[in-house]
CSV table of C-alpha atoms and ligand atoms in Angstrom, one decimal:
chain,number,residue,atom,x,y,z
A,1,UNK,CA,-15.7,27.3,9.6
A,2,UNK,CA,-14.8,24.4,7.4
A,3,UNK,CA,-15.1,20.9,8.6
A,4,UNK,CA,-13.7,17.8,7.1
A,5,UNK,CA,-14.5,14.4,8.5
A,6,UNK,CA,-11.8,11.8,8.4
A,7,UNK,CA,-12.6,8.2,9.6
A,8,UNK,CA,-9.9,6.0,10.9
A,9,UNK,CA,-10.4,3.1,8.5
A,10,UNK,CA,-7.0,2.2,6.9
A,11,UNK,CA,-7.4,0.6,3.5
A,12,UNK,CA,-4.9,-1.5,1.8
A,13,UNK,CA,-3.5,1.6,0.2
A,14,UNK,CA,-3.0,3.5,3.5
A,15,UNK,CA,-2.2,0.9,6.1
A,16,UNK,CA,1.5,1.5,5.7
A,17,UNK,CA,1.0,5.1,6.7
A,18,UNK,CA,0.3,6.2,10.2
A,19,UNK,CA,-3.2,7.7,10.1
A,20,UNK,CA,-3.8,9.5,13.3
A,21,UNK,CA,-6.9,11.5,13.3
A,22,UNK,CA,-10.5,10.2,13.8
A,23,UNK,CA,-12.0,13.6,13.1
A,24,UNK,CA,-10.1,16.5,11.7
A,25,UNK,CA,-11.7,19.9,12.0
A,26,UNK,CA,-10.2,22.3,9.5
A,27,UNK,CA,-10.8,25.5,11.3
A,28,UNK,CA,-10.3,28.4,9.0
A,29,UNK,CA,-10.4,31.0,11.7
A,30,UNK,CA,-7.1,29.9,13.3
A,31,UNK,CA,-4.3,31.0,11.1
A,32,UNK,CA,-0.7,30.4,12.0
A,33,UNK,CA,1.3,31.9,9.1
A,34,UNK,CA,4.2,30.0,7.7
A,35,UNK,CA,7.4,31.8,6.9
A,36,UNK,CA,9.9,30.5,4.4
A,37,UNK,CA,12.8,28.8,6.1
A,38,UNK,CA,15.1,28.5,3.1
A,39,UNK,CA,15.2,29.1,-0.6
A,40,UNK,CA,16.1,27.0,-3.5
A,41,UNK,CA,19.1,27.9,-5.7
A,42,UNK,CA,16.7,29.3,-8.3
A,43,UNK,CA,15.1,31.5,-5.7
A,44,UNK,CA,11.9,29.6,-4.9
A,45,UNK,CA,10.9,29.8,-1.3
A,46,UNK,CA,10.9,26.6,0.8
A,47,UNK,CA,8.4,26.3,3.7
A,48,UNK,CA,8.8,23.6,6.3
A,49,UNK,CA,5.5,22.0,7.1
A,50,UNK,CA,4.9,19.2,9.6
A,51,UNK,CA,4.9,15.7,8.1
A,52,UNK,CA,1.2,14.7,7.6
A,53,UNK,CA,0.1,18.2,6.6
A,54,UNK,CA,-2.6,18.5,4.0
A,55,UNK,CA,-2.4,21.1,1.3
A,56,UNK,CA,-5.7,21.8,-0.2
A,57,UNK,CA,-6.8,23.7,-3.3
A,58,UNK,CA,-9.7,26.1,-2.9
A,59,UNK,CA,-10.3,27.8,-6.2
A,60,UNK,CA,-7.2,29.9,-6.8
A,61,UNK,CA,-5.9,29.5,-3.3
A,62,UNK,CA,-3.8,26.8,-1.7
A,63,UNK,CA,-4.6,26.2,2.0
A,64,UNK,CA,-2.1,24.4,4.3
A,65,UNK,CA,-3.5,22.4,7.2
A,66,UNK,CA,-1.3,21.0,10.0
A,67,UNK,CA,-1.9,17.3,10.9
A,68,UNK,CA,-4.2,18.4,13.8
A,69,UNK,CA,-6.4,20.2,11.3
A,70,UNK,CA,-5.4,23.8,12.0
A,71,UNK,CA,-5.1,26.0,9.0
A,72,UNK,CA,-1.5,27.2,9.1
A,73,UNK,CA,-1.2,29.1,5.9
A,74,UNK,CA,-3.1,30.3,2.9
A,75,UNK,CA,-1.3,31.0,-0.4
A,76,UNK,CA,-3.7,33.4,-2.0
A,77,UNK,CA,-4.4,33.6,-5.7
A,78,UNK,CA,-1.6,31.3,-6.7
A,79,UNK,CA,-3.5,29.0,-9.0
A,80,UNK,CA,-4.0,30.2,-12.6
A,81,UNK,CA,-7.6,31.1,-13.4
A,82,UNK,CA,-7.5,32.0,-17.1
A,83,UNK,CA,-5.2,31.3,-20.0
A,84,UNK,CA,-1.6,32.1,-19.1
A,85,UNK,CA,-2.5,34.8,-16.6
A,86,UNK,CA,-0.1,33.3,-14.1
A,87,UNK,CA,3.4,32.0,-14.5
A,88,UNK,CA,3.3,28.2,-14.7
A,89,UNK,CA,5.7,26.0,-12.7
A,90,UNK,CA,7.5,25.3,-15.9
A,91,UNK,CA,8.2,28.8,-16.9
A,92,UNK,CA,10.1,29.7,-13.8
A,93,UNK,CA,11.7,26.3,-13.4
A,94,UNK,CA,15.3,27.1,-13.7
A,95,UNK,CA,16.8,24.0,-12.3
A,96,UNK,CA,17.9,22.0,-15.3
A,97,UNK,CA,15.9,19.0,-15.6
A,98,UNK,CA,16.1,15.6,-17.3
A,99,UNK,CA,13.1,13.4,-17.2
A,100,UNK,CA,10.9,10.6,-18.4
A,101,UNK,CA,7.2,11.5,-18.3
A,102,UNK,CA,3.9,10.3,-19.4
A,103,UNK,CA,0.4,11.9,-19.5
A,104,UNK,CA,-2.9,10.2,-19.3
A,105,UNK,CA,-6.5,11.2,-19.2
A,106,UNK,CA,-8.1,10.6,-15.8
A,107,UNK,CA,-11.8,10.8,-15.0
A,108,UNK,CA,-13.7,10.7,-11.7
A,109,UNK,CA,-14.3,7.0,-12.5
A,110,UNK,CA,-10.8,6.2,-13.5
A,111,UNK,CA,-8.2,8.1,-11.4
A,112,UNK,CA,-4.5,7.6,-11.0
A,113,UNK,CA,-4.5,5.1,-8.1
A,114,UNK,CA,-0.8,4.8,-7.5
A,115,UNK,CA,2.5,5.7,-9.1
A,116,UNK,CA,5.3,3.5,-7.7
A,117,UNK,CA,8.9,3.0,-8.4
A,118,UNK,CA,12.0,1.6,-6.6
A,119,UNK,CA,15.6,2.8,-6.9
A,120,UNK,CA,18.8,2.4,-5.0
A,121,UNK,CA,20.7,5.2,-3.3
A,122,UNK,CA,23.8,5.7,-5.4
A,123,UNK,CA,27.3,6.2,-4.2
A,124,UNK,CA,28.1,9.9,-3.5
A,125,UNK,CA,29.6,11.9,-6.4
A,126,UNK,CA,33.4,11.8,-6.4
A,127,UNK,CA,33.5,15.6,-6.0
A,128,UNK,CA,31.4,17.7,-3.7
A,129,UNK,CA,31.2,21.3,-4.8
A,130,UNK,CA,28.0,22.4,-3.2
A,131,UNK,CA,26.0,20.9,-6.0
A,132,UNK,CA,22.5,19.7,-5.4
A,133,UNK,CA,21.0,16.7,-7.2
A,134,UNK,CA,17.5,15.4,-7.0
A,135,UNK,CA,16.1,12.1,-8.2
A,136,UNK,CA,12.4,12.1,-7.9
A,137,UNK,CA,9.1,10.7,-8.9
A,138,UNK,CA,6.2,13.1,-9.1
A,139,UNK,CA,2.6,13.6,-10.3
A,140,UNK,CA,1.4,16.9,-11.7
A,141,UNK,CA,-1.9,18.6,-12.3
A,142,UNK,CA,-2.7,20.6,-15.4
A,143,UNK,CA,-5.1,23.5,-15.8
A,144,UNK,CA,-8.1,21.9,-17.6
A,145,UNK,CA,-8.4,24.6,-20.3
A,146,UNK,CA,-4.9,26.1,-20.6
A,147,UNK,CA,-2.8,23.0,-19.9
A,148,UNK,CA,-0.6,25.0,-17.6
A,149,UNK,CA,1.0,22.8,-14.9
A,150,UNK,CA,0.0,24.3,-11.6
A,151,UNK,CA,1.2,21.9,-9.0
A,152,UNK,CA,2.9,18.7,-8.2
A,153,UNK,CA,3.6,16.2,-5.4
A,154,UNK,CA,7.1,14.7,-5.3
A,155,UNK,CA,9.0,12.0,-3.5
A,156,UNK,CA,12.7,12.4,-3.8
A,157,UNK,CA,16.2,11.7,-2.6
A,158,UNK,CA,18.6,14.6,-2.7
A,159,UNK,CA,22.3,14.8,-2.6
A,160,UNK,CA,24.1,17.9,-1.3
A,161,UNK,CA,22.1,18.1,1.9
A,162,UNK,CA,18.7,19.6,2.3
A,163,UNK,CA,17.7,23.2,2.1
A,164,UNK,CA,16.1,22.8,5.4
A,165,UNK,CA,18.9,20.9,7.2
A,166,UNK,CA,22.0,22.5,5.9
A,167,UNK,CA,24.1,21.2,3.1
A,168,UNK,CA,26.7,18.5,2.9
A,169,UNK,CA,28.0,15.6,0.9
A,170,UNK,CA,25.2,13.1,1.8
A,171,UNK,CA,21.9,11.8,0.6
A,172,UNK,CA,18.6,12.8,2.3
A,173,UNK,CA,15.0,12.3,1.4
A,174,UNK,CA,12.4,14.9,0.7
A,175,UNK,CA,8.6,14.9,0.3
A,176,UNK,CA,7.5,18.0,-1.5
A,177,UNK,CA,4.5,19.8,-2.8
A,178,UNK,CA,5.2,22.6,-5.3
A,179,UNK,CA,2.7,25.3,-6.0
A,180,UNK,CA,3.0,28.2,-8.5
A,181,UNK,CA,4.6,31.6,-7.8
A,182,UNK,CA,7.7,30.0,-6.5
A,183,UNK,CA,6.6,28.1,-3.4
A,184,UNK,CA,7.8,24.7,-2.3
A,185,UNK,CA,6.4,22.9,0.8
A,186,UNK,CA,8.6,20.3,2.3
A,187,UNK,CA,7.6,17.8,5.0
A,188,UNK,CA,9.7,18.0,8.2
A,189,UNK,CA,9.9,15.3,10.7
A,190,UNK,CA,11.8,14.4,13.9
A,191,UNK,CA,13.0,11.3,12.2
A,192,UNK,CA,16.4,11.1,10.7
A,193,UNK,CA,16.2,12.1,7.1
A,194,UNK,CA,19.5,10.8,5.7
A,195,UNK,CA,19.4,7.7,3.6
A,196,UNK,CA,22.4,5.3,3.1
A,197,UNK,CA,24.3,4.5,0.0
A,198,UNK,CA,22.9,1.2,-1.4
A,199,UNK,CA,19.6,1.5,0.4
A,200,UNK,CA,16.7,0.4,-1.7
A,201,UNK,CA,14.0,3.1,-1.8
A,202,UNK,CA,10.4,2.5,-2.6
A,203,UNK,CA,8.5,5.5,-3.6
A,204,UNK,CA,4.7,5.9,-3.9
A,205,UNK,CA,2.3,8.6,-4.7
A,206,UNK,CA,-1.2,7.3,-4.3
A,207,UNK,CA,-4.8,8.4,-4.2
A,208,UNK,CA,-6.4,8.8,-0.8
A,209,UNK,CA,-9.7,7.1,-1.6
A,210,UNK,CA,-11.2,7.6,1.8
A,211,UNK,CA,-10.5,11.3,1.8
A,212,UNK,CA,-11.8,11.6,-1.8
A,213,UNK,CA,-15.1,10.1,-0.8
A,214,UNK,CA,-15.4,12.4,2.2
A,215,UNK,CA,-14.5,15.6,0.2
A,216,UNK,CA,-16.0,15.2,-3.3
A,217,UNK,CA,-14.6,17.6,-5.9
A,218,UNK,CA,-11.1,17.2,-4.5
A,219,UNK,CA,-8.6,14.7,-5.5
A,220,UNK,CA,-6.2,13.8,-2.7
A,221,UNK,CA,-2.8,12.3,-3.1
A,222,UNK,CA,-0.2,11.2,-0.6
A,223,UNK,CA,3.5,11.2,-1.4
A,224,UNK,CA,5.6,8.9,0.7
A,225,UNK,CA,8.7,6.7,0.8
A,226,UNK,CA,7.4,3.7,2.7
A,227,UNK,CA,10.7,1.8,2.8
A,228,UNK,CA,12.2,4.8,4.6
A,229,UNK,CA,9.4,5.9,6.9
A,230,UNK,CA,5.8,5.0,7.3
A,231,UNK,CA,5.1,8.1,9.3
A,232,UNK,CA,6.4,10.8,7.1
A,233,UNK,CA,4.2,11.9,4.3
A,234,UNK,CA,2.7,14.9,2.6
A,235,UNK,CA,-0.9,15.1,1.2
A,236,UNK,CA,-2.3,17.4,-1.3
A,237,UNK,CA,-5.9,17.8,-2.6
A,238,UNK,CA,-6.4,19.4,-6.0
A,239,UNK,CA,-9.7,20.3,-7.8
A,240,UNK,CA,-8.5,18.5,-10.9
A,241,UNK,CA,-6.9,15.0,-10.8
A,242,UNK,CA,-3.3,14.6,-11.7
A,243,UNK,CA,-2.7,13.7,-15.4
A,244,UNK,CA,1.1,13.6,-15.6
A,245,UNK,CA,3.6,11.3,-14.0
A,246,UNK,CA,7.4,11.9,-14.2
A,247,UNK,CA,10.7,10.5,-13.1
A,248,UNK,CA,13.2,13.2,-13.0
A,249,UNK,CA,16.8,14.3,-12.4
A,250,UNK,CA,17.2,17.9,-11.2
A,251,UNK,CA,20.5,19.4,-10.6
A,252,UNK,CA,22.1,22.7,-9.7
A,253,UNK,CA,25.8,23.4,-9.7
A,254,UNK,CA,26.9,20.3,-11.6
A,255,UNK,CA,29.6,21.2,-14.1
A,256,UNK,CA,31.7,18.1,-14.5
A,257,UNK,CA,31.3,14.3,-14.6
A,258,UNK,CA,32.6,13.8,-11.1
A,259,UNK,CA,29.8,16.0,-9.7
A,260,UNK,CA,27.4,13.2,-10.6
A,261,UNK,CA,27.2,9.9,-8.8
A,262,UNK,CA,28.6,7.0,-10.7
A,263,UNK,CA,25.8,5.9,-13.0
A,264,UNK,CA,23.6,4.6,-14.2
A,265,UNK,CA,20.8,5.5,-11.9
A,266,UNK,CA,17.8,3.2,-12.4
A,267,UNK,CA,14.1,3.8,-11.6
A,268,UNK,CA,12.9,0.2,-11.5
A,269,UNK,CA,9.5,-1.4,-11.1
A,270,UNK,CA,7.7,1.7,-12.3
A,271,UNK,CA,4.0,1.0,-11.9
A,272,UNK,CA,1.3,3.4,-12.9
A,273,UNK,CA,-2.0,2.1,-11.8
A,274,UNK,CA,-5.4,3.6,-12.4
A,275,UNK,CA,-8.5,2.8,-10.4
A,276,UNK,CA,-10.3,1.0,-13.3
A,277,UNK,CA,-8.5,0.8,-16.6
A,278,UNK,CA,-4.9,1.3,-17.1
A,279,UNK,CA,-4.1,3.5,-20.1
A,280,UNK,CA,-1.6,2.5,-22.8
A,281,UNK,CA,1.3,4.4,-21.2
A,282,UNK,CA,4.5,5.3,-23.0
A,283,UNK,CA,7.3,7.2,-21.4
A,284,UNK,CA,8.8,10.1,-23.3
A,285,UNK,CA,12.1,11.6,-22.4
A,286,UNK,CA,13.3,15.1,-22.4
A,287,UNK,CA,16.7,16.5,-21.5
A,288,UNK,CA,18.5,19.7,-21.0
A,289,UNK,CA,21.3,20.5,-23.4
A,290,UNK,CA,23.4,22.0,-20.6
A,291,UNK,CA,23.2,18.7,-18.7
A,292,UNK,CA,25.6,15.8,-19.2
A,293,UNK,CA,22.9,13.3,-18.4
A,294,UNK,CA,20.8,11.2,-20.7
A,295,UNK,CA,17.6,9.4,-19.9
A,296,UNK,CA,16.7,6.0,-21.4
A,297,UNK,CA,13.5,4.1,-21.3
A,298,UNK,CA,14.7,0.5,-20.9
A,299,UNK,CA,11.2,-1.0,-20.5
A,300,UNK,CA,8.2,1.0,-21.6
A,301,UNK,CA,4.6,0.8,-20.3
A,302,UNK,CA,2.4,1.1,-17.3
A,303,UNK,CA,3.6,-2.1,-15.6
A,304,UNK,CA,7.1,-2.8,-14.4
A,305,UNK,CA,8.7,-0.2,-16.6
A,306,UNK,CA,12.3,0.8,-16.2
A,307,UNK,CA,14.0,4.1,-16.8
A,308,UNK,CA,17.7,4.8,-16.4
A,309,UNK,CA,19.8,7.8,-16.3
A,310,UNK,CA,23.4,7.8,-17.5
A,311,UNK,CA,25.9,10.6,-16.8
B,1,NAG,C1,2.4,0.9,-4.7
B,1,NAG,O1,3.1,1.0,-3.4
B,1,NAG,C2,2.2,0.9,-2.3
B,1,NAG,C3,3.1,1.0,-1.1
B,1,NAG,O2,4.2,0.1,-1.1
B,1,NAG,C4,1.5,-0.5,-2.3
B,1,NAG,O3,0.6,-0.6,-1.2
B,1,NAG,C5,0.7,-0.6,-3.6
B,1,NAG,O4,0.1,-1.9,-3.7
B,1,NAG,C6,1.6,-0.4,-4.8
B,1,NAG,N1,0.8,-0.4,-6.0
B,1,NAG,C7,1.1,-1.1,-7.1
B,1,NAG,C8,0.2,-1.0,-8.2
B,1,NAG,O5,2.1,-1.9,-7.1
B,2,NAG,C1,-2.0,22.4,15.7
B,2,NAG,O1,-0.7,22.4,15.0
B,2,NAG,C2,-0.2,23.7,14.8
B,2,NAG,C3,1.0,23.6,13.9
B,2,NAG,O2,1.9,22.5,14.3
B,2,NAG,C4,0.1,24.3,16.2
B,2,NAG,O3,0.7,25.6,16.0
B,2,NAG,C5,-1.1,24.4,17.0
B,2,NAG,O4,-0.8,24.8,18.3
B,2,NAG,C6,-1.8,23.0,17.1
B,2,NAG,N1,-3.1,23.2,17.7
B,2,NAG,C7,-3.5,22.4,18.7
B,2,NAG,C8,-4.9,22.7,19.2
B,2,NAG,O5,-2.9,21.4,19.1
B,3,NAG,C1,6.4,0.3,6.4
B,3,NAG,O1,5.3,-0.6,6.3
B,3,NAG,C2,5.5,-1.7,5.4
B,3,NAG,C3,4.3,-2.5,5.3
B,3,NAG,O2,3.8,-2.8,6.6
B,3,NAG,C4,6.8,-2.5,5.8
B,3,NAG,O3,7.0,-3.5,4.9
B,3,NAG,C5,8.0,-1.5,5.9
B,3,NAG,O4,9.1,-2.2,6.4
B,3,NAG,C6,7.7,-0.4,6.8
B,3,NAG,N1,8.7,0.6,6.7
B,3,NAG,C7,9.4,1.1,7.7
B,3,NAG,C8,10.5,2.0,7.4
B,3,NAG,O5,9.2,0.7,8.9
B,4,NAG,C1,-4.0,-1.6,-9.6
B,4,NAG,O1,-3.3,-2.2,-8.6
B,4,NAG,C2,-4.1,-3.0,-7.7
B,4,NAG,C3,-3.2,-3.5,-6.6
B,4,NAG,O2,-2.0,-4.0,-7.1
B,4,NAG,C4,-4.8,-4.1,-8.5
B,4,NAG,O3,-5.6,-4.8,-7.6
B,4,NAG,C5,-5.6,-3.4,-9.6
B,4,NAG,O4,-6.2,-4.5,-10.3
B,4,NAG,C6,-4.8,-2.5,-10.4
B,4,NAG,N1,-5.6,-1.9,-11.4
B,4,NAG,C7,-5.6,-2.1,-12.7
B,4,NAG,C8,-6.5,-1.3,-13.5
B,4,NAG,O5,-4.7,-2.8,-13.2
């Protein structure tokens, strides 16, 4: 039996989130297996997990705990152990991707504290042809010796409906944790998940300092969209701290200009904040030749940076 103690002591970083449990017992004996409820266009399996679930690395496994502390699933042997013995997230990533990203060197004394940005939900694309478009901010973890990316936590808005809620020509939001071997965990909630054109979205991925103290050796991060919902979030604990932050466009089934929303799409007020010393951050861009989207760094740096996407 595994026991994690969680004190109800909201800090500045966590007050906007609904923290329910005083003591969470993570009981490994009780296993309620998750089954995929959908799959992404590139064949990855999507699992719906209750909002507030905690996904925890244990060596090469990823364990999924429901908000009440029950272990609901174990993804066994999904985290790469040695050099290149497991496919990385990147290698089987088939969604074309355009992004601005930065890497930094965290230490136990100087972790990523928060990665924030704001953006506005754009008008719908002129043509709906079952395309799927994602705008997201995310943090990723890299294998310490191989540099293989083996997980990320992502806060996103999505056009084309959601894999979990059917498809349609509207914007929804999604909080996701990706793990290797083609698994995507998505928070589900009873709240409405659509967002409105013109709505200002605040996105944050931040370190859960209280949980880090109570479970040393793990680095816990919460992904949430506090301007949309203070009660919907997903939390992940990795054995290495995240060292990459990215702002990304992912798309599937986009073949012409009218499949994109009218641009530009702007990630504004990008703030990458470490617990002690902020690194000299510079955003580098990468695109996909098949994509008719370009990414520009309008304002570089760790504070109040700005990245725009033009289509
Ligand atoms: C990031 O956003 C969260 C939630 O809105 C906020 O509490 C925190 O202060 C922000 N961090 C920075 C560095 O702006
Ligand atoms: C805890 O949550 C899981 C998943 O939602 C559920 O199956 C289980 O019945 C809950 N257990 C208790 C004791 O409430
Ligand atoms: C979430 O909490 C913040 C800070 O208390 C508040 O400004 C914001 O309006 C809340 N968001 C929602 C959707 O209620
Ligand atoms: C990170 O953000 C917090 C809250 O905005 C601030 O108090 C702290 O000084 C920042 N850290 C650094 C290293 O700038």
